[in-house]
PDB file of C-alpha atoms in Angstrom:
ATOM      1  CA  LYS C   1      34.091   2.463  29.554  1.00  0.00           C
ATOM      2  CA  LYS C   2      35.296   1.555  26.052  1.00  0.00           C
ATOM      3  CA  ILE C   3      31.699   1.103  24.854  1.00  0.00           C
ATOM      4  CA  LEU C   4      30.682   4.447  26.341  1.00  0.00           C
ATOM      5  CA  PHE C   5      33.681   6.175  24.706  1.00  0.00           C
ATOM      6  CA  THR C   6      32.892   4.501  21.358  1.00  0.00           C
ATOM      7  CA  LEU C   7      29.241   5.595  21.517  1.00  0.00           C
ATOM      8  CA  PHE C   8      30.301   9.166  22.406  1.00  0.00           C
ATOM      9  CA  ALA C   9      32.799   9.255  19.503  1.00  0.00           C
ATOM     10  CA  ALA C  10      30.209   7.880  17.065  1.00  0.00           C
ATOM     11  CA  LEU C  11      27.657  10.496  18.193  1.00  0.00           C
ATOM     12  CA  LEU C  12      30.247  13.281  17.861  1.00  0.00           C
ATOM     13  CA  PHE C  13      31.233  12.240  14.315  1.00  0.00           C
ATOM     14  CA  SER C  14      27.610  11.764  13.198  1.00  0.00           C
ATOM     15  CA  THR C  15      26.825  15.294  14.377  1.00  0.00           C
ATOM     16  CA  VAL C  16      29.762  16.649  12.371  1.00  0.00           C
ATOM     17  CA  THR C  17      28.556  14.930   9.180  1.00  0.00           C
ATOM     18  CA  LEU C  18      25.131  16.572   9.571  1.00  0.00           C
ATOM     19  CA  ALA C  19      26.543  20.109   9.673  1.00  0.00           C
ATOM     20  CA  GLN C  20      25.725  22.256   6.651  1.00  0.00           C
ATOM     21  CA  GLU C  21      28.414  23.693   4.423  1.00  0.00           C
ATOM     22  CA  ARG C  22      28.846  26.456   1.890  1.00  0.00           C
ATOM     23  CA  GLY C  23      27.958  25.390  -1.646  1.00  0.00           C
ATOM     24  CA  LEU C  24      25.228  22.904  -0.729  1.00  0.00           C
ATOM     25  CA  ILE C  25      21.950  22.958  -2.636  1.00  0.00           C
ATOM     26  CA  ARG C  26      18.619  21.980  -1.097  1.00  0.00           C
ATOM     27  CA  ALA C  27      15.399  21.141  -2.906  1.00  0.00           C
ATOM     28  CA  THR C  28      12.167  21.366  -0.905  1.00  0.00           C
ATOM     29  CA  LEU C  29       8.657  20.057  -1.368  1.00  0.00           C
ATOM     30  CA  GLY C  30       5.785  20.468   1.047  1.00  0.00           C
ATOM     31  CA  LEU C  31       2.404  21.812   1.968  1.00  0.00           C
ATOM     32  CA  ALA C  32       1.529  25.452   2.644  1.00  0.00           C
ATOM     33  CA  TYR C  33      -1.448  27.120   4.270  1.00  0.00           C
ATOM     34  CA  ALA C  34      -2.225  30.775   3.481  1.00  0.00           C
ATOM     35  CA  THR C  35      -4.273  32.570   6.124  1.00  0.00           C
ATOM     36  CA  GLU C  36      -5.977  35.105   3.826  1.00  0.00           C
ATOM     37  CA  VAL C  37      -6.847  32.574   1.134  1.00  0.00           C
ATOM     38  CA  GLU C  38      -7.686  30.025   3.842  1.00  0.00           C
ATOM     39  CA  GLU C  39      -6.586  27.171   1.585  1.00  0.00           C
ATOM     40  CA  VAL C  40      -3.851  24.516   1.535  1.00  0.00           C
ATOM     41  CA  GLY C  41      -1.408  24.336  -1.343  1.00  0.00           C
ATOM     42  CA  ILE C  42       1.822  22.824  -2.588  1.00  0.00           C
ATOM     43  CA  ASN C  43       5.197  24.538  -2.212  1.00  0.00           C
ATOM     44  CA  ILE C  44       8.330  23.683  -4.173  1.00  0.00           C
ATOM     45  CA  GLY C  45      11.652  25.429  -3.727  1.00  0.00           C
ATOM     46  CA  ALA C  46      15.437  25.437  -3.953  1.00  0.00           C
ATOM     47  CA  GLU C  47      18.110  26.948  -1.729  1.00  0.00           C
ATOM     48  CA  TYR C  48      21.828  27.588  -2.209  1.00  0.00           C
ATOM     49  CA  LEU C  49      24.156  28.027   0.780  1.00  0.00           C
ATOM     50  CA  ILE C  50      26.400  31.007   0.040  1.00  0.00           C
ATOM     51  CA  THR C  51      28.223  30.561   3.379  1.00  0.00           C
ATOM     52  CA  ASP C  52      27.602  28.180   6.284  1.00  0.00           C
ATOM     53  CA  GLU C  53      25.092  30.702   7.726  1.00  0.00           C
ATOM     54  CA  ILE C  54      23.732  32.608   4.686  1.00  0.00           C
ATOM     55  CA  SER C  55      21.669  31.224   1.830  1.00  0.00           C
ATOM     56  CA  GLY C  56      19.436  32.384  -0.990  1.00  0.00           C
ATOM     57  CA  GLY C  57      16.375  30.599  -2.230  1.00  0.00           C
ATOM     58  CA  ILE C  58      13.446  30.657  -4.581  1.00  0.00           C
ATOM     59  CA  SER C  59      10.062  28.979  -4.101  1.00  0.00           C
ATOM     60  CA  TYR C  60       6.716  28.640  -5.816  1.00  0.00           C
ATOM     61  CA  SER C  61       3.397  27.931  -4.096  1.00  0.00           C
ATOM     62  CA  THR C  62       0.048  27.179  -5.674  1.00  0.00           C
ATOM     63  CA  PHE C  63      -3.083  26.811  -3.554  1.00  0.00           C
ATOM     64  CA  PHE C  64      -6.086  24.533  -3.941  1.00  0.00           C
ATOM     65  CA  THR C  65      -8.717  27.228  -4.334  1.00  0.00           C
ATOM     66  CA  PRO C  66     -12.221  26.432  -5.567  1.00  0.00           C
ATOM     67  CA  ASP C  67     -12.975  27.124  -9.241  1.00  0.00           C
ATOM     68  CA  PRO C  68     -13.029  29.659 -10.823  1.00  0.00           C
ATOM     69  CA  VAL C  69     -10.332  31.239  -8.577  1.00  0.00           C
ATOM     70  CA  SER C  70      -6.593  30.461  -8.631  1.00  0.00           C
ATOM     71  CA  PHE C  71      -3.932  31.784  -6.258  1.00  0.00           C
ATOM     72  CA  SER C  72      -0.143  31.390  -6.355  1.00  0.00           C
ATOM     73  CA  SER C  73       3.071  33.051  -5.218  1.00  0.00           C
ATOM     74  CA  ILE C  74       6.735  33.212  -6.182  1.00  0.00           C
ATOM     75  CA  ASN C  75       9.247  34.093  -3.474  1.00  0.00           C
ATOM     76  CA  ILE C  76      12.919  35.034  -3.492  1.00  0.00           C
ATOM     77  CA  ASP C  77      14.296  34.972   0.042  1.00  0.00           C
ATOM     78  CA  GLY C  78      17.591  35.331   1.816  1.00  0.00           C
ATOM     79  CA  ARG C  79      18.109  33.270   4.959  1.00  0.00           C
ATOM     80  CA  TYR C  80      20.431  33.655   7.913  1.00  0.00           C
ATOM     81  CA  TYR C  81      20.976  30.487   9.974  1.00  0.00           C
ATOM     82  CA  PHE C  82      21.218  31.228  13.699  1.00  0.00           C
ATOM     83  CA  LEU C  83      21.842  27.558  14.503  1.00  0.00           C
ATOM     84  CA  THR C  84      23.869  25.412  12.110  1.00  0.00           C
ATOM     85  CA  ASP C  85      24.099  22.171  14.105  1.00  0.00           C
ATOM     86  CA  GLY C  86      21.246  19.917  15.160  1.00  0.00           C
ATOM     87  CA  PRO C  87      18.094  21.728  14.118  1.00  0.00           C
ATOM     88  CA  PHE C  88      19.023  24.417  11.576  1.00  0.00           C
ATOM     89  CA  VAL C  89      17.081  27.517  12.639  1.00  0.00           C
ATOM     90  CA  TYR C  90      16.902  30.564  10.373  1.00  0.00           C
ATOM     91  CA  GLY C  91      15.346  33.952   9.861  1.00  0.00           C
ATOM     92  CA  LEU C  92      14.352  35.059   6.369  1.00  0.00           C
ATOM     93  CA  PHE C  93      13.736  38.263   4.463  1.00  0.00           C
ATOM     94  CA  GLY C  94      12.776  38.597   0.811  1.00  0.00           C
ATOM     95  CA  ILE C  95      10.349  39.543  -1.908  1.00  0.00           C
ATOM     96  CA  GLY C  96       7.150  37.769  -2.808  1.00  0.00           C
ATOM     97  CA  ILE C  97       4.943  38.128  -5.888  1.00  0.00           C
ATOM     98  CA  VAL C  98       1.375  37.071  -5.228  1.00  0.00           C
ATOM     99  CA  ARG C  99      -0.928  36.321  -8.184  1.00  0.00           C
ATOM    100  CA  SER C 100      -4.662  35.714  -8.202  1.00  0.00           C
ATOM    101  CA  GLU C 101      -6.894  34.924 -11.163  1.00  0.00           C
ATOM    102  CA  VAL C 102     -10.622  34.510 -11.689  1.00  0.00           C
ATOM    103  CA  GLU C 103     -12.208  32.852 -14.716  1.00  0.00           C
ATOM    104  CA  VAL C 104     -15.401  34.679 -15.725  1.00  0.00           C
ATOM    105  CA  PRO C 105     -17.820  32.851 -18.045  1.00  0.00           C
ATOM    106  CA  ASN C 106     -18.832  34.714 -21.163  1.00  0.00           C
ATOM    107  CA  PHE C 107     -22.599  34.937 -21.430  1.00  0.00           C
ATOM    108  CA  PHE C 108     -22.524  35.125 -25.245  1.00  0.00           C
ATOM    109  CA  GLY C 109     -20.975  31.665 -25.643  1.00  0.00           C
ATOM    110  CA  ILE C 110     -17.729  32.897 -27.199  1.00  0.00           C
ATOM    111  CA  GLY C 111     -15.451  31.687 -24.367  1.00  0.00           C
ATOM    112  CA  ASP C 112     -14.366  32.452 -20.870  1.00  0.00           C
ATOM    113  CA  THR C 113     -12.502  35.577 -19.846  1.00  0.00           C
ATOM    114  CA  SER C 114      -9.921  35.684 -17.063  1.00  0.00           C
ATOM    115  CA  VAL C 115      -9.162  38.562 -14.770  1.00  0.00           C
ATOM    116  CA  SER C 116      -5.876  38.495 -12.891  1.00  0.00           C
ATOM    117  CA  ASP C 117      -3.936  40.619 -10.445  1.00  0.00           C
ATOM    118  CA  SER C 118      -0.340  40.476  -9.213  1.00  0.00           C
ATOM    119  CA  GLU C 119       1.195  42.320  -6.284  1.00  0.00           C
ATOM    120  CA  VAL C 120       4.704  42.511  -4.902  1.00  0.00           C
ATOM    121  CA  GLY C 121       5.347  42.451  -1.178  1.00  0.00           C
ATOM    122  CA  LEU C 122       8.062  41.840   1.393  1.00  0.00           C
ATOM    123  CA  ASN C 123       8.562  38.506   3.144  1.00  0.00           C
ATOM    124  CA  ILE C 124       9.743  38.166   6.716  1.00  0.00           C
ATOM    125  CA  GLY C 125       9.755  34.947   8.700  1.00  0.00           C
ATOM    126  CA  THR C 126      11.514  32.121  10.434  1.00  0.00           C
ATOM    127  CA  GLY C 127      11.946  28.393   9.978  1.00  0.00           C
ATOM    128  CA  ALA C 128      13.776  25.267  11.013  1.00  0.00           C
ATOM    129  CA  LEU C 129      15.182  22.191   9.316  1.00  0.00           C
ATOM    130  CA  PHE C 130      15.525  18.914  11.206  1.00  0.00           C
ATOM    131  CA  ARG C 131      17.837  16.336   9.594  1.00  0.00           C
ATOM    132  CA  LEU C 132      16.329  12.863   9.259  1.00  0.00           C
ATOM    133  CA  THR C 133      19.275  11.398   7.310  1.00  0.00           C
ATOM    134  CA  ASP C 134      22.458  12.871   5.780  1.00  0.00           C
ATOM    135  CA  ASN C 135      20.446  14.158   2.804  1.00  0.00           C
ATOM    136  CA  ILE C 136      16.811  14.333   3.907  1.00  0.00           C
ATOM    137  CA  GLY C 137      15.284  16.699   6.442  1.00  0.00           C
ATOM    138  CA  ALA C 138      11.889  17.820   7.714  1.00  0.00           C
ATOM    139  CA  LEU C 139      11.196  21.531   7.614  1.00  0.00           C
ATOM    140  CA  GLY C 140       8.737  24.003   9.027  1.00  0.00           C
ATOM    141  CA  GLN C 141       8.418  27.677   8.198  1.00  0.00           C
ATOM    142  CA  LEU C 142       6.299  30.730   9.104  1.00  0.00           C
ATOM    143  CA  LYS C 143       6.417  33.609   6.638  1.00  0.00           C
ATOM    144  CA  TYR C 144       4.459  36.850   6.516  1.00  0.00           C
ATOM    145  CA  ASN C 145       4.007  38.480   3.101  1.00  0.00           C
ATOM    146  CA  THR C 146       2.932  42.144   2.905  1.00  0.00           C
ATOM    147  CA  ALA C 147       1.389  41.945  -0.618  1.00  0.00           C
ATOM    148  CA  ALA C 148      -2.317  42.760  -0.976  1.00  0.00           C
ATOM    149  CA  SER C 149      -3.794  42.815   2.534  1.00  0.00           C
ATOM    150  CA  GLY C 150      -0.916  40.711   3.883  1.00  0.00           C
ATOM    151  CA  GLN C 151      -0.996  37.114   4.983  1.00  0.00           C
ATOM    152  CA  LEU C 152       0.827  34.526   7.029  1.00  0.00           C
ATOM    153  CA  VAL C 153       1.934  31.378   5.201  1.00  0.00           C
ATOM    154  CA  ILE C 154       2.618  28.260   7.257  1.00  0.00           C
ATOM    155  CA  GLN C 155       4.720  25.571   5.544  1.00  0.00           C
ATOM    156  CA  ALA C 156       5.760  22.015   6.366  1.00  0.00           C
ATOM    157  CA  GLY C 157       7.591  19.577   4.170  1.00  0.00           C
ATOM    158  CA  LEU C 158      10.747  17.725   3.271  1.00  0.00           C
ATOM    159  CA  ALA C 159      14.130  18.947   2.049  1.00  0.00           C
ATOM    160  CA  TYR C 160      16.718  17.025   0.066  1.00  0.00           C
ATOM    161  CA  THR C 161      20.341  18.235   0.267  1.00  0.00           C
ATOM    162  CA  PHE C 162      22.583  17.562  -2.729  1.00  0.00           C
TER     163      PHE C 162
END
C-alpha cells in the first residue's frame, strides 16, 4: 500500500510540474505542409503565455518550392488553451501574411528579374502540445489561412519552454 501511495503521489506531483503558467515563453521548430502550394517547409516560432489559458505568438514558414518559385508566410496568432494539463489543446485566431516570388530570367543577359506578391489573410485553427520532458514537447497544428485562394497548413514539430 505504501508503494502504491508513493507512486500515486509521484504521478500527482509530476503532473503539477508539467502544467503551464503565465509568463512562460516557448520556441518552436518543425515541419509544415501547405495544401495549395503542395510542398513541405520549415516553421519556426515563439509564443508568450499572457495567462495560463491565453497566449500570443509569431511564426515564420518557408516552403521547399522548386526554382524559380519561393513561398513563405508570417503569422501572428492568439491562442486559447482549452486543456492546460496533460496534452495542452488550443484554438487559434490570427493574421497571416503570405508571400510568393518568382525569378524571371532576363533574355538580354542583364540579370534576372523577380516578381512578388503578398496577401494578408485570417488564420483559424487548432493544435495540441504533448510534453515529453519538463521543457520539451511535441506539437501538432492545423491552421487555415484565407489569403489568396486559402489553404490549410499542417504542422508538426518540437517546442522548448523557457
